[in-house]
PDB file of C-alpha atoms in Angstrom:
ATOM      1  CA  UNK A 113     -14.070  70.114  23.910  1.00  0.00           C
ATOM      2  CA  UNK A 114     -16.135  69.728  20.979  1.00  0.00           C
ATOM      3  CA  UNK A 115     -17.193  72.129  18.537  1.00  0.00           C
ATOM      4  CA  UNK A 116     -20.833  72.700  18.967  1.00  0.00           C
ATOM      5  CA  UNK A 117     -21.200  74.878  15.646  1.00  0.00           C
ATOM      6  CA  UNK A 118     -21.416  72.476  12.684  1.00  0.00           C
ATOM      7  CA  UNK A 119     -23.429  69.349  13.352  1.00  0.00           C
ATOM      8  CA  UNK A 120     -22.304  66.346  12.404  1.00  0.00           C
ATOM      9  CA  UNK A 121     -24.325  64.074   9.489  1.00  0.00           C
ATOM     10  CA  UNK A 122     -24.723  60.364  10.351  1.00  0.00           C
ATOM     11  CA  UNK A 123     -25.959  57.897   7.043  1.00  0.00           C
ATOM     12  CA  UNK A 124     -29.155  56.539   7.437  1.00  0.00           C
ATOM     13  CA  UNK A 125     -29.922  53.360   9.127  1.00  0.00           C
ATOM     14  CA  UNK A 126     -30.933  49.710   7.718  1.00  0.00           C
ATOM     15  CA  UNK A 127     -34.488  49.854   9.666  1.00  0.00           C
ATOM     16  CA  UNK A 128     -35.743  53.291   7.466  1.00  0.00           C
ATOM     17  CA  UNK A 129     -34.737  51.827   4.423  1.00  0.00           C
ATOM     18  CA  UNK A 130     -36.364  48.543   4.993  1.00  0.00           C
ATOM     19  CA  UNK A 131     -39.539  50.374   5.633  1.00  0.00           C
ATOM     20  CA  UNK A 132     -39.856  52.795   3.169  1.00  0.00           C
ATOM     21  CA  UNK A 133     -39.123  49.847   0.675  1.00  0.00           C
ATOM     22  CA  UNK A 134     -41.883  47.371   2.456  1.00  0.00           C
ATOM     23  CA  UNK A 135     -44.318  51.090   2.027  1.00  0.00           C
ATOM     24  CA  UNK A 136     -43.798  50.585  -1.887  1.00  0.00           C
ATOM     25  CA  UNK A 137     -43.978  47.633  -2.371  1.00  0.00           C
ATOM     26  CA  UNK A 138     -47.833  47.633  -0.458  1.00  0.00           C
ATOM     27  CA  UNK A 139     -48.694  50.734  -2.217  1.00  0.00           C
ATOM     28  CA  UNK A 140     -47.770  48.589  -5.298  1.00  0.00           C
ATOM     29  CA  UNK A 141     -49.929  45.424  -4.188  1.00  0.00           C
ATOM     30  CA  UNK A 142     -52.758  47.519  -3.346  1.00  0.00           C
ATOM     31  CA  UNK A 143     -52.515  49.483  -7.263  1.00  0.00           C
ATOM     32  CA  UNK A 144     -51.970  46.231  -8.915  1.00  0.00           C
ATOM     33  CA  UNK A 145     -55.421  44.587  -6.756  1.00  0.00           C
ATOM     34  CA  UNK A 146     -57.352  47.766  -7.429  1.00  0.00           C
ATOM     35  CA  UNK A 147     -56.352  46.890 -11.519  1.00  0.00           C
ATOM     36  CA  UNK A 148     -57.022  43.677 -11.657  1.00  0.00           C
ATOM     37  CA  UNK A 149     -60.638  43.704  -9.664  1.00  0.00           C
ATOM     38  CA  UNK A 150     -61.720  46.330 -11.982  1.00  0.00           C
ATOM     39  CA  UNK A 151     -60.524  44.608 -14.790  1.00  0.00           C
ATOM     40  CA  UNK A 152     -62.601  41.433 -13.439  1.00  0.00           C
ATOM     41  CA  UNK A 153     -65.622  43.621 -13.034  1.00  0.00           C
ATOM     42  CA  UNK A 154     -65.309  45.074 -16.377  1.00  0.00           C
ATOM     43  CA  UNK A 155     -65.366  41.578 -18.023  1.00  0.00           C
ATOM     44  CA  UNK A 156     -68.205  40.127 -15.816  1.00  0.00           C
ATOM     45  CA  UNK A 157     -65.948  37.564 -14.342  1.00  0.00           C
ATOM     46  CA  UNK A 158     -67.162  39.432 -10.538  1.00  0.00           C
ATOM     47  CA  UNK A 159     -70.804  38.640 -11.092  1.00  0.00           C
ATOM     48  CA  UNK A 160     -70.090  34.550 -11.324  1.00  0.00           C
ATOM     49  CA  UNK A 161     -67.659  34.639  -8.520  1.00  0.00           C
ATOM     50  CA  UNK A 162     -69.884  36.414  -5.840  1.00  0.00           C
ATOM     51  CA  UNK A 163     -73.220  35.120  -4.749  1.00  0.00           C
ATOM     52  CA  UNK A 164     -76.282  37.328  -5.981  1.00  0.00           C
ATOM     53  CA  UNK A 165     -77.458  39.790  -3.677  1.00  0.00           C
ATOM     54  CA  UNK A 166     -81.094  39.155  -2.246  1.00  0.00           C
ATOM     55  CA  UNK A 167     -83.320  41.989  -1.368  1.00  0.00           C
ATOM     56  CA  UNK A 168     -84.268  42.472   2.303  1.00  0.00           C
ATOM     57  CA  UNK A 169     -87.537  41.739   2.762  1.00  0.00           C
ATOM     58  CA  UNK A 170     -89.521  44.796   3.028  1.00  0.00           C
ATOM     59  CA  UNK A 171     -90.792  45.537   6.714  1.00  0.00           C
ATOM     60  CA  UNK A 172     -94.472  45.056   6.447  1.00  0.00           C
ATOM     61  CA  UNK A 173     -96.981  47.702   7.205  1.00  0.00           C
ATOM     62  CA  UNK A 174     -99.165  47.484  10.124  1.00  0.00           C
ATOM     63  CA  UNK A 175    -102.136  45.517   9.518  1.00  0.00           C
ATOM     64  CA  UNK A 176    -101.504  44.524   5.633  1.00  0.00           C
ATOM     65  CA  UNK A 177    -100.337  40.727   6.220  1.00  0.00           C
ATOM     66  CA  UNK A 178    -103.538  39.941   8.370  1.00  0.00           C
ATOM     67  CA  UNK A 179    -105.765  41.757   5.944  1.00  0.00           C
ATOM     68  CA  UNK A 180    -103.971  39.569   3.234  1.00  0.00           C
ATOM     69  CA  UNK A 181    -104.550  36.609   4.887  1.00  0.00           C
ATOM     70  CA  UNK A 182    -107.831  37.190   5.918  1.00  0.00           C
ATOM     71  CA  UNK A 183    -109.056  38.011   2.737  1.00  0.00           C
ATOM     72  CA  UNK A 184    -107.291  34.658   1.345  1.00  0.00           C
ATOM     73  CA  UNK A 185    -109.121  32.799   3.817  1.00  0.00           C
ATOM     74  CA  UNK A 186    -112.395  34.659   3.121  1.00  0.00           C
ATOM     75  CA  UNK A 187    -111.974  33.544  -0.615  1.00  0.00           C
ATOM     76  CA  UNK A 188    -111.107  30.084   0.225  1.00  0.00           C
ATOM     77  CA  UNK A 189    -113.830  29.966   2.355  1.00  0.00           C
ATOM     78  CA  UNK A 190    -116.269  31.296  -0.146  1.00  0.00           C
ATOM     79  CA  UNK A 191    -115.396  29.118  -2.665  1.00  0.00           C
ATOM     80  CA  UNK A 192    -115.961  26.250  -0.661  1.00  0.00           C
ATOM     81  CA  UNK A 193    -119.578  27.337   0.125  1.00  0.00           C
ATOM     82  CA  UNK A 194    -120.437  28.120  -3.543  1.00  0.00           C
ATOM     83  CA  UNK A 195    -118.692  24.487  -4.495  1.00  0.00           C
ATOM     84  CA  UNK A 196    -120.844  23.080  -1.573  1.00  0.00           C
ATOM     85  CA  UNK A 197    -123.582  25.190  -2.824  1.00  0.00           C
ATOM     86  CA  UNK A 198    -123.523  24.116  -6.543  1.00  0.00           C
ATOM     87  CA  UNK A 199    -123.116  20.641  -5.564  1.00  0.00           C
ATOM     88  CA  UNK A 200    -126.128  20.410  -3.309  1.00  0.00           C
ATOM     89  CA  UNK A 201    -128.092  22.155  -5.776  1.00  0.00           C
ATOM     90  CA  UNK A 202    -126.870  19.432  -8.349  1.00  0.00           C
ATOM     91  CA  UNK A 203    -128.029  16.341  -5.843  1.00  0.00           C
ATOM     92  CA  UNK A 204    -130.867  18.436  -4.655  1.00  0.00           C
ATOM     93  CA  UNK A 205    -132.061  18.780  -8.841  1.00  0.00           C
ATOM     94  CA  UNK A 206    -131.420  15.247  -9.256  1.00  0.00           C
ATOM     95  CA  UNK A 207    -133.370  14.132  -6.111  1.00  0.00           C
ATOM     96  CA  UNK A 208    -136.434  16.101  -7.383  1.00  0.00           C
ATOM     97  CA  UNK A 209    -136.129  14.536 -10.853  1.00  0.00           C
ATOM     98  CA  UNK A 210    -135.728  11.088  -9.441  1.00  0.00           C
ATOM     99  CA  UNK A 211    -139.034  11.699  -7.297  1.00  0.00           C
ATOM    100  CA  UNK A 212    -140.952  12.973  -9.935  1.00  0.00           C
ATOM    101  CA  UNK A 213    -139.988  10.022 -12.238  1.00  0.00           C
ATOM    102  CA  UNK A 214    -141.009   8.054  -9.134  1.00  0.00           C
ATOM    103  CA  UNK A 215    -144.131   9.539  -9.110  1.00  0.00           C
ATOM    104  CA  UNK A 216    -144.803   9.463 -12.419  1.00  0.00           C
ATOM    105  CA  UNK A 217    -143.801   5.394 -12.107  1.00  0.00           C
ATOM    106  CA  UNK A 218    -145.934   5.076  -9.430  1.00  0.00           C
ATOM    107  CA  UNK A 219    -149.101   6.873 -11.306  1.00  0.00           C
ATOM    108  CA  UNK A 220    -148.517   5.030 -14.217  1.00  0.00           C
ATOM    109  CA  UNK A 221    -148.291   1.661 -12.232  1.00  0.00           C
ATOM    110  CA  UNK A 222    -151.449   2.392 -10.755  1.00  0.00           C
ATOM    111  CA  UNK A 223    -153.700   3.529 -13.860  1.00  0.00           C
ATOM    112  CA  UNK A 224    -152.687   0.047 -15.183  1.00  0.00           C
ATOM    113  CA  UNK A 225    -154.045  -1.854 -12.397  1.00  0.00           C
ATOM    114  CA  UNK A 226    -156.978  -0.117 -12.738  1.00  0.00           C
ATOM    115  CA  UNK A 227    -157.367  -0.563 -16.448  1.00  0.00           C
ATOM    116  CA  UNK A 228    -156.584  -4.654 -15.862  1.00  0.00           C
ATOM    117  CA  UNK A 229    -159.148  -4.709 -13.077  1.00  0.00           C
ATOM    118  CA  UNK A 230    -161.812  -2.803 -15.943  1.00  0.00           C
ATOM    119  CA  UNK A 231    -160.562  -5.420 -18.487  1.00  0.00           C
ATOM    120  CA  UNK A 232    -160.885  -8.284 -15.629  1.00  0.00           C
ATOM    121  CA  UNK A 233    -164.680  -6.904 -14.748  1.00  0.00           C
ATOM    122  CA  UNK A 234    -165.723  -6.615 -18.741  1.00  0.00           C
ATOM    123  CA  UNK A 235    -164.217 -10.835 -19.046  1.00  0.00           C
ATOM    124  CA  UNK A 236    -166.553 -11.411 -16.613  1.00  0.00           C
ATOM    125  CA  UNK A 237    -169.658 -10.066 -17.935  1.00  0.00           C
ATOM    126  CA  UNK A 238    -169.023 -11.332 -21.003  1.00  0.00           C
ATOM    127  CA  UNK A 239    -168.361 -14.841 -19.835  1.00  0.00           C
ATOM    128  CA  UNK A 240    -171.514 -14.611 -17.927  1.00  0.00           C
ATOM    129  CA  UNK A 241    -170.197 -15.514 -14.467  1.00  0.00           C
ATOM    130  CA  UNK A 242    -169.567 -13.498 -11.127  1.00  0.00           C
ATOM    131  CA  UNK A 243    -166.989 -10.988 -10.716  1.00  0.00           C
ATOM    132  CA  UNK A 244    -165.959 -12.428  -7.054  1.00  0.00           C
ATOM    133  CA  UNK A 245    -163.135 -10.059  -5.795  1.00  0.00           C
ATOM    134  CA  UNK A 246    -162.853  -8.102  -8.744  1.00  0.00           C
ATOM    135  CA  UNK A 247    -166.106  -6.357  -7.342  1.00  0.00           C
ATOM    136  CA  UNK A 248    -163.750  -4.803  -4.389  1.00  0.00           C
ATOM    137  CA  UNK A 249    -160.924  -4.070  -6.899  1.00  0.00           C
ATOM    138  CA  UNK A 250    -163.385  -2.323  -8.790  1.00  0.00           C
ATOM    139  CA  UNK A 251    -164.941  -0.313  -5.885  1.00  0.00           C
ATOM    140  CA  UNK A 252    -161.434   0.536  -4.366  1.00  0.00           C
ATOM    141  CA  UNK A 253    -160.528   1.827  -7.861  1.00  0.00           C
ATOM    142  CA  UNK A 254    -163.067   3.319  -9.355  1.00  0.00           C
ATOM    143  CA  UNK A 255    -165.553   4.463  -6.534  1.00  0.00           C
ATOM    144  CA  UNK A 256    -164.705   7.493  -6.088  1.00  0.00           C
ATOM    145  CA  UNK A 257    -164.416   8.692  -9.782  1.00  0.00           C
ATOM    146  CA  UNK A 258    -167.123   6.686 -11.259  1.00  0.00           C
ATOM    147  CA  UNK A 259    -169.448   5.397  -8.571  1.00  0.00           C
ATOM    148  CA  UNK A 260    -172.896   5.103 -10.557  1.00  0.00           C
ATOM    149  CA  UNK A 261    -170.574   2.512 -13.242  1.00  0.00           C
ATOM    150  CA  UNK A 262    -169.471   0.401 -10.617  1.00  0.00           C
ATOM    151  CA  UNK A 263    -173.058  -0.191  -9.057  1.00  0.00           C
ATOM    152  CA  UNK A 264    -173.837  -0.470 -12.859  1.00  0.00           C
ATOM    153  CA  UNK A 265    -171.544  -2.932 -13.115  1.00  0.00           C
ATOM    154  CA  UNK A 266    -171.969  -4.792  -9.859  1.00  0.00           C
ATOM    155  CA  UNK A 267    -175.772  -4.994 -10.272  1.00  0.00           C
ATOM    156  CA  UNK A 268    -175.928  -6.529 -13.666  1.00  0.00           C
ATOM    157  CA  UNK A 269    -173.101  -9.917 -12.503  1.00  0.00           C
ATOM    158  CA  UNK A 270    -175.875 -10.434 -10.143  1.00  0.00           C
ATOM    159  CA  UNK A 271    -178.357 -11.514 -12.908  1.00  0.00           C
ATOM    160  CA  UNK A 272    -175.888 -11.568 -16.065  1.00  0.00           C
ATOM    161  CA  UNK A 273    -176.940 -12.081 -19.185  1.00  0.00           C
ATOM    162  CA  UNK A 274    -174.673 -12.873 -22.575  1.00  0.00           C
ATOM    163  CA  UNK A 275    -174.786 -11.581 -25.953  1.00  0.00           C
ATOM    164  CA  UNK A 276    -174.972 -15.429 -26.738  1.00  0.00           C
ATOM    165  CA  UNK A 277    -177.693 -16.107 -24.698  1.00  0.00           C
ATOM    166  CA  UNK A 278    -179.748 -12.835 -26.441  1.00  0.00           C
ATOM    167  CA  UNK A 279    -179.550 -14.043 -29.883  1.00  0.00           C
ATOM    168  CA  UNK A 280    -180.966 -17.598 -28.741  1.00  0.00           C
ATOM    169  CA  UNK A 281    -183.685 -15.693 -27.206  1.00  0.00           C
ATOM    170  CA  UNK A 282    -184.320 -13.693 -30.124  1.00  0.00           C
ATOM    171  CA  UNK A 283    -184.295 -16.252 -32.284  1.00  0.00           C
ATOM    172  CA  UNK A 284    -186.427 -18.189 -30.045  1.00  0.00           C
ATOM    173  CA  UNK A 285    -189.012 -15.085 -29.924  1.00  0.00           C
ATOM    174  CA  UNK A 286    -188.866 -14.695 -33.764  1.00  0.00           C
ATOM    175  CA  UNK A 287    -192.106 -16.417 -34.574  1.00  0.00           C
ATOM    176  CA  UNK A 288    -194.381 -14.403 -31.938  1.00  0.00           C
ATOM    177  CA  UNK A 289    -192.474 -11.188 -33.462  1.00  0.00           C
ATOM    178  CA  UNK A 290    -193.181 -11.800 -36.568  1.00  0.00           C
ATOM    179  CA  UNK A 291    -197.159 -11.536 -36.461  1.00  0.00           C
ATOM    180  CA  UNK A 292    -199.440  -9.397 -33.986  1.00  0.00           C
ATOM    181  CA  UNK A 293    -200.320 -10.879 -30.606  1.00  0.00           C
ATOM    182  CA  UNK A 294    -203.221 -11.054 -29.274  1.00  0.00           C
ATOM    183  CA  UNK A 295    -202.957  -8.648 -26.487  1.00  0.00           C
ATOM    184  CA  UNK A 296    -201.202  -5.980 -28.901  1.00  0.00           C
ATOM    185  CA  UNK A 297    -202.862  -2.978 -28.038  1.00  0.00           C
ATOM    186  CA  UNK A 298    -204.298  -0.041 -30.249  1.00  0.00           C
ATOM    187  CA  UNK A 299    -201.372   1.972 -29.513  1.00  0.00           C
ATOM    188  CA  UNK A 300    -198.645  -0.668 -30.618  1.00  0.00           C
ATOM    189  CA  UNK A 301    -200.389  -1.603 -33.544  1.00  0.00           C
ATOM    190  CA  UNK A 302    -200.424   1.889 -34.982  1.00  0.00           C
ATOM    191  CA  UNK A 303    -196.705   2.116 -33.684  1.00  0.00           C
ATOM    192  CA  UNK A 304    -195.278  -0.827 -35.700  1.00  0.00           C
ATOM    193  CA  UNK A 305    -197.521   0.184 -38.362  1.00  0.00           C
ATOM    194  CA  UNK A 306    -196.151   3.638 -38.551  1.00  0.00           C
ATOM    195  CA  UNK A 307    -192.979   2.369 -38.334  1.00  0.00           C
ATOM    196  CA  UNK A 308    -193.466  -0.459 -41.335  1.00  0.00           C
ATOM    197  CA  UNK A 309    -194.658   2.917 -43.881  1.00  0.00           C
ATOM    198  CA  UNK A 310    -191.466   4.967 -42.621  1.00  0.00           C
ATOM    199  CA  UNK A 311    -189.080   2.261 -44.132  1.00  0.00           C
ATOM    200  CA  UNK A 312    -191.717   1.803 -46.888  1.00  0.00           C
ATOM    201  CA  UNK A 313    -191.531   5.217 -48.211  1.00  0.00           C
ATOM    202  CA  UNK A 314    -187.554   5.171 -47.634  1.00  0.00           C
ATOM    203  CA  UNK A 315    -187.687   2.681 -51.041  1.00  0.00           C
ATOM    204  CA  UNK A 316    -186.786  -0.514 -49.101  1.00  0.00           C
ATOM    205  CA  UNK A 317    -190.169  -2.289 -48.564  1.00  0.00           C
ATOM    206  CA  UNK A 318    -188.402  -5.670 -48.012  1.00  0.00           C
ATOM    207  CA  UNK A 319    -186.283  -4.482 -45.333  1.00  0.00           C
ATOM    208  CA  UNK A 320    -189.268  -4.007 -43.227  1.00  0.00           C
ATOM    209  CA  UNK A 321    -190.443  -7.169 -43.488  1.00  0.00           C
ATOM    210  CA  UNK A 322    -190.256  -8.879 -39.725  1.00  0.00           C
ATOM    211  CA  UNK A 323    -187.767 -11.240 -40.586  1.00  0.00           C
ATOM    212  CA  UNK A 324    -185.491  -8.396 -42.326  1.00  0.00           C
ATOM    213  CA  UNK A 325    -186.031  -6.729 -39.170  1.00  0.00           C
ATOM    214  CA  UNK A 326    -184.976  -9.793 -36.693  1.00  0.00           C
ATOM    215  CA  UNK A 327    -181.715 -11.031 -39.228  1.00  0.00           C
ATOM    216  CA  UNK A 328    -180.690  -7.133 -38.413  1.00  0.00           C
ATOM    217  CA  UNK A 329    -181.125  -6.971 -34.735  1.00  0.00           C
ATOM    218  CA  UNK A 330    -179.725 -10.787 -34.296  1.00  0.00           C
ATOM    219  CA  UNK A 331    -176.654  -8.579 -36.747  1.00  0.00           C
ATOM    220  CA  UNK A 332    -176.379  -5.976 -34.548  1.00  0.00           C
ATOM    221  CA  UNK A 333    -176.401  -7.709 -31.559  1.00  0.00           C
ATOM    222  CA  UNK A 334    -173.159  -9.692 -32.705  1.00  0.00           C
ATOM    223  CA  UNK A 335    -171.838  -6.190 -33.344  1.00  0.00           C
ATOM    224  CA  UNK A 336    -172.392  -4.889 -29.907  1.00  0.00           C
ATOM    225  CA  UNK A 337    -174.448  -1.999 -31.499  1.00  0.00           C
ATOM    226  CA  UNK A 338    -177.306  -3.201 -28.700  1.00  0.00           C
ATOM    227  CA  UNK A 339    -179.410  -0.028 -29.255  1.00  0.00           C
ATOM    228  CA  UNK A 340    -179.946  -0.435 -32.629  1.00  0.00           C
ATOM    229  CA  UNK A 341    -180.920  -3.987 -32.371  1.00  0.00           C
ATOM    230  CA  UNK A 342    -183.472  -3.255 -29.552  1.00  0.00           C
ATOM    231  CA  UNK A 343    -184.588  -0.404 -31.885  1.00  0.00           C
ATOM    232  CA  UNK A 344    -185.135  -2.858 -34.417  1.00  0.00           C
ATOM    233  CA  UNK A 345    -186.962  -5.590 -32.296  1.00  0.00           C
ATOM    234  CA  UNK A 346    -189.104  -2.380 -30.979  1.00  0.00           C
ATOM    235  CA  UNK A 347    -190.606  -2.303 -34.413  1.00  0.00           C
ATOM    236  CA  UNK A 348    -191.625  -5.640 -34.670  1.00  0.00           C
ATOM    237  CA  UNK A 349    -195.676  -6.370 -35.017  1.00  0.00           C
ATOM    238  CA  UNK A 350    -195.309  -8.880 -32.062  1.00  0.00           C
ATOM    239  CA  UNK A 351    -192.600  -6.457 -30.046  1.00  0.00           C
ATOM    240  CA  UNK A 352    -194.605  -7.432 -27.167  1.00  0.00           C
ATOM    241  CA  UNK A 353    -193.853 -10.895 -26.766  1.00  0.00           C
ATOM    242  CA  UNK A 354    -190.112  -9.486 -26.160  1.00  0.00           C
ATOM    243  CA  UNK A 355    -190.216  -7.393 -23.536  1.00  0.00           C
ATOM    244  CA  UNK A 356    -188.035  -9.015 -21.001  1.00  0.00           C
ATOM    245  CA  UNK A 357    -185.489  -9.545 -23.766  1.00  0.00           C
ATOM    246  CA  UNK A 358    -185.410  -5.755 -24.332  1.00  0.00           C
ATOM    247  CA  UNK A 359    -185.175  -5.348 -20.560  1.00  0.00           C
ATOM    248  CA  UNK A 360    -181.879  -7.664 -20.471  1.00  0.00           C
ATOM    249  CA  UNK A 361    -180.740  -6.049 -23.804  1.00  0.00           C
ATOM    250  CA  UNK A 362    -181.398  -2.560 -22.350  1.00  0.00           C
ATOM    251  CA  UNK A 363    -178.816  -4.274 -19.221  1.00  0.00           C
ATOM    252  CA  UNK A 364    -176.419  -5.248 -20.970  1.00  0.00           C
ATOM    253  CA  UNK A 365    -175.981  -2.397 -23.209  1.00  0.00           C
ATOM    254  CA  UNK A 366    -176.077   0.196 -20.243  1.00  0.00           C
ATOM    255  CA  UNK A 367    -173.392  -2.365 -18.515  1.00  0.00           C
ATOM    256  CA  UNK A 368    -171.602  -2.418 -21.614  1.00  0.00           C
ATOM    257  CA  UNK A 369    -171.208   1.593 -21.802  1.00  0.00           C
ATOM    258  CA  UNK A 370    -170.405   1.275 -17.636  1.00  0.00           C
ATOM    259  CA  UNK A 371    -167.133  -0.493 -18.456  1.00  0.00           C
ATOM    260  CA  UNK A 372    -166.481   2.033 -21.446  1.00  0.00           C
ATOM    261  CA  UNK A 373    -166.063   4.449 -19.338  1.00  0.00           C
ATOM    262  CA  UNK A 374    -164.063   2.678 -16.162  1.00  0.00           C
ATOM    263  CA  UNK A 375    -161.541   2.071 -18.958  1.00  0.00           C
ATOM    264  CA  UNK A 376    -161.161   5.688 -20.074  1.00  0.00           C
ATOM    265  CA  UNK A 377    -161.349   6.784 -16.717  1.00  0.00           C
ATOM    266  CA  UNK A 378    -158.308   4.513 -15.895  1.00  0.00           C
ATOM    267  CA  UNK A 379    -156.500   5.985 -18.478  1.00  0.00           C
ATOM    268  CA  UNK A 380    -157.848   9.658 -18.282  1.00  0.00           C
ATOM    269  CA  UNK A 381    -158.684  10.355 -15.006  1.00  0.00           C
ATOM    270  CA  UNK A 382    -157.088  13.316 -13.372  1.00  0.00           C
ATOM    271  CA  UNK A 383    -157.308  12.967  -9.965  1.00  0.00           C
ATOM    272  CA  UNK A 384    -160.183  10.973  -8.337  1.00  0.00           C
ATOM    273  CA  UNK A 385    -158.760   7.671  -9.328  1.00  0.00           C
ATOM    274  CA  UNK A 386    -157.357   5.313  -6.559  1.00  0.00           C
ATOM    275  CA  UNK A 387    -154.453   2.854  -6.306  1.00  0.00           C
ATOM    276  CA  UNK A 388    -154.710  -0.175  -4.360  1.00  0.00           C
ATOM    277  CA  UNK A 389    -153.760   1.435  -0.627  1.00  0.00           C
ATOM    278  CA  UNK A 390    -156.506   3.667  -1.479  1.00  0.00           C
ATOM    279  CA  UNK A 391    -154.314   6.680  -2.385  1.00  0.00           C
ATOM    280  CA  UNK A 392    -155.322   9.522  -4.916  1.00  0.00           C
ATOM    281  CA  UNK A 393    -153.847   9.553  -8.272  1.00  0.00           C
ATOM    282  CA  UNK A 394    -152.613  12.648  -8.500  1.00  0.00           C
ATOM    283  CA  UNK A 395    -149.947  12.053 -11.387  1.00  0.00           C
ATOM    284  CA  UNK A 396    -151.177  13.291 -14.674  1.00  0.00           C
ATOM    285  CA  UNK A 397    -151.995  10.336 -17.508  1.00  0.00           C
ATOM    286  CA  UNK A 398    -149.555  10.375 -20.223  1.00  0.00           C
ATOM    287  CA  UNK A 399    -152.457   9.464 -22.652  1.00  0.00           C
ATOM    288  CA  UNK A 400    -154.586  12.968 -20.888  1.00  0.00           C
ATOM    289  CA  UNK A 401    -154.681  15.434 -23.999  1.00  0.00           C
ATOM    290  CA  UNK A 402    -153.476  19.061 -22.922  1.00  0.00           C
ATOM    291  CA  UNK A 403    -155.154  22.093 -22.906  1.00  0.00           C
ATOM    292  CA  UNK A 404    -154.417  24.548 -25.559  1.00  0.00           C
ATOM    293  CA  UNK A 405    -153.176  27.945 -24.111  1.00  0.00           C
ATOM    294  CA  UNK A 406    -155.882  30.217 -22.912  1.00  0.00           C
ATOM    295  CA  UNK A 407    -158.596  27.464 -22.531  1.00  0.00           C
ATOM    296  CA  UNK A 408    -159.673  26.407 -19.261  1.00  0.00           C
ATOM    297  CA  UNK A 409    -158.810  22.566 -18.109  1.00  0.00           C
ATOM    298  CA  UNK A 410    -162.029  20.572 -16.360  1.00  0.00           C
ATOM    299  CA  UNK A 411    -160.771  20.878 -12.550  1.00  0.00           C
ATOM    300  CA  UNK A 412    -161.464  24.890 -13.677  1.00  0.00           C
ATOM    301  CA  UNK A 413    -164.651  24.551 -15.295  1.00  0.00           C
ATOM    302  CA  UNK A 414    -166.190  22.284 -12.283  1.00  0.00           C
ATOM    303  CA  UNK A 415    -164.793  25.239  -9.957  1.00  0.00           C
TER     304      UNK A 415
END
C-alpha cells in the first residue's frame, strides 16, 4: 500500500519549458517592433513608406450638386448669349455704318450726275445748238426741285441765241444807236436824255457819249454781266432800233441765271432732287452748310 499522506513532486516536463521560452521570446519581438516603428515614426521615415491618406469624399447634401450644376450651366449659358449678344450688336453697328456710307455713296453719285447733266445743258446753250436728250436728263433731275428753270432752259434751245452772235448784232445796230430814229417817241427822247445829264453831272461827260456807251455793253456782254449791258444799250438815243436784241439779251441772261441755279441745286438740294430711276435724294450734300444751334433749317421754315 502506498502512503497517501505526502505527495510526491515530479520535475517539470520539456513541453512547459518550450512554451514559456517561445512566450518570451514573442513578448520580446513584439517590444523590440513596438521600438523600432516608433523610432521610424519619430524620424519621419513612416510618412515616405506609407501611401498618403485621402479624405473621403464628403456625402453631398440633398439638392447642392444640381443647384451647382445648374447654376454653372446658367452662367455658361449666359455668357454665351451676352458673347452672341455683343457680337451681333458689333455686325449689326457695322451693317448700319456700311449702309449709311452706301447711302451717302449713292447720294453723292447722284448729285454729280445731276451737276454733269447742268454742266452738259449750259455747253449747249452756249454752243448754240439743241440739248437733244439732255432735255429728259434735265427734267428727270431737276423737275421736281426746280421746274420753272428747266422750262427756262428748255424754251430758250428752241430759239438759242449766243453771246457771239449778240455782240455782232450790237455792233451791227451801233450806227442806228448812236443817233435818234425817226420813230423815237417823246417819251424815249426825254428818257435817253435824262439819262445822258445823269452821267453828265456824275463828271464823266465822255462816257455818255453813244459809242462809250456801246464799247461798254459790247464789254459787258463778253463778261456775262448781260443786265448791265442791256442797261447800257437802254440808254442809247436810237435804243429803239434794238429791241429784239434786248429781247434775246433779256433770254439769254434769264437762261443764264436758270442754269445758276440747277447747278446749286445739284449740289445743295435737300431733298427734292432726283437720281436717274427717279428716286428722291434724301442724303444730305456734303457741300449743304449747317444750321447753327437754335436756328431753324428751310424744311422748318416752309412748314
Amino acid at each position: 500500500m502506498q502512503d497517501l499522506s505526502t505527495p510526491s513532486l515530479s520535475p517539470p516536463s520539456k513541453r512547459s519549458r518550450s512554451g514559456g521560452i517561445t512566450l518570451s521570446v514573442a513578448l520580446v519581438a513584439f517590444l523590440l517592433g513596438a521600438a523600432l516603428v516608433t523610432w521610424i515614426a519619430s524620424r519621419g521615415y513612416l510618412a515616405q513608406v506609407l501611401p498618403a491618406s485621402q479624405p473621403a469624399p464628403a456625402a453631398p447634401t440633398s439638392g447642392a450638386p444640381q443647384g451647382g450644376a445648374t447654376a454653372s450651366r446658367t452662367s455658361s449659358a449666359m455668357d454665351a448669349i451676352n458673347t452672341v449678344e455683343g457680337r451681333l450688336a458689333l455686325i449689326e453697328d457695322r451693317m448700319s455704318r456700311v449702309d449709311f456710307q452706301s447711302r451717302a455713296a449713292s447720294g453723292n453719285a447722284a448729285r454729280a450726275e445731276s451737276l454733269l447733266i447742268a454742266f452738259a445743258a449750259r455747253r449747249q446753250i452756249d454752243r448754240g445748238v439743241a440739248l437733244g436728250t439732255v432735255a429728259d436728263q434735265l427734267r428727270l433731275h431737276f423737275a421736281q426741285a426746280q421746274p420753272r428753270a428747266v422750262q427756262t432752259v428748255i424754251d430758250f434751245a428752241q430759239r438759242p441765241v449766243t453771246v457771239d452772235e449778240l455782240s455782232a448784232r450790237l455792233e451791227a445796230l451801233s450806227g442806228g444807236l448812236a443817233t435818234n430814229g425817226a420813230n423815237t417817241s417823246l417819251w424815249d427822247r426825254a428818257r435817253h436824255q435824262l439819262g445822258s445829264l445823269f452821267v453828265v453831272r456824275s463828271g464823266t461827260a465822255e462816257l455818255g457819249t453813244p459809242s462809250a456807251r456801246i464799247a461798254r455793253a459790247r464789254l459787258m456782254l463778253g463778261s456775262g454781266r448781260i443786265d448791265q449791258a442791256i442797261a447800257e444799250v437802254e440808254r442809247l438815243p436810237g435804243a429803239n432800233v434794238a429791241d429784239n436784241w434786248i429781247a434775246d439779251a433779256r433770254r439769254y441772261g434769264a437762261v443764264q441765271q436758270a442754269l445758276d441755279l440747277l447747278e446749286t441745286t445739284a449740289m445743295l438740294e435737300p431733298n427734292r432732287l432726283t437720281d436717274d430711276s427717279g428716286q428722291a435724294v434724301t442724303q444730305a450734300s456734303p457741300l449743304a452748310p449747317t444750321a447753327p444751334a437754335g436756328e431753324p433749317t428751310e424744311d422748318a421754315v416752309a412748314e
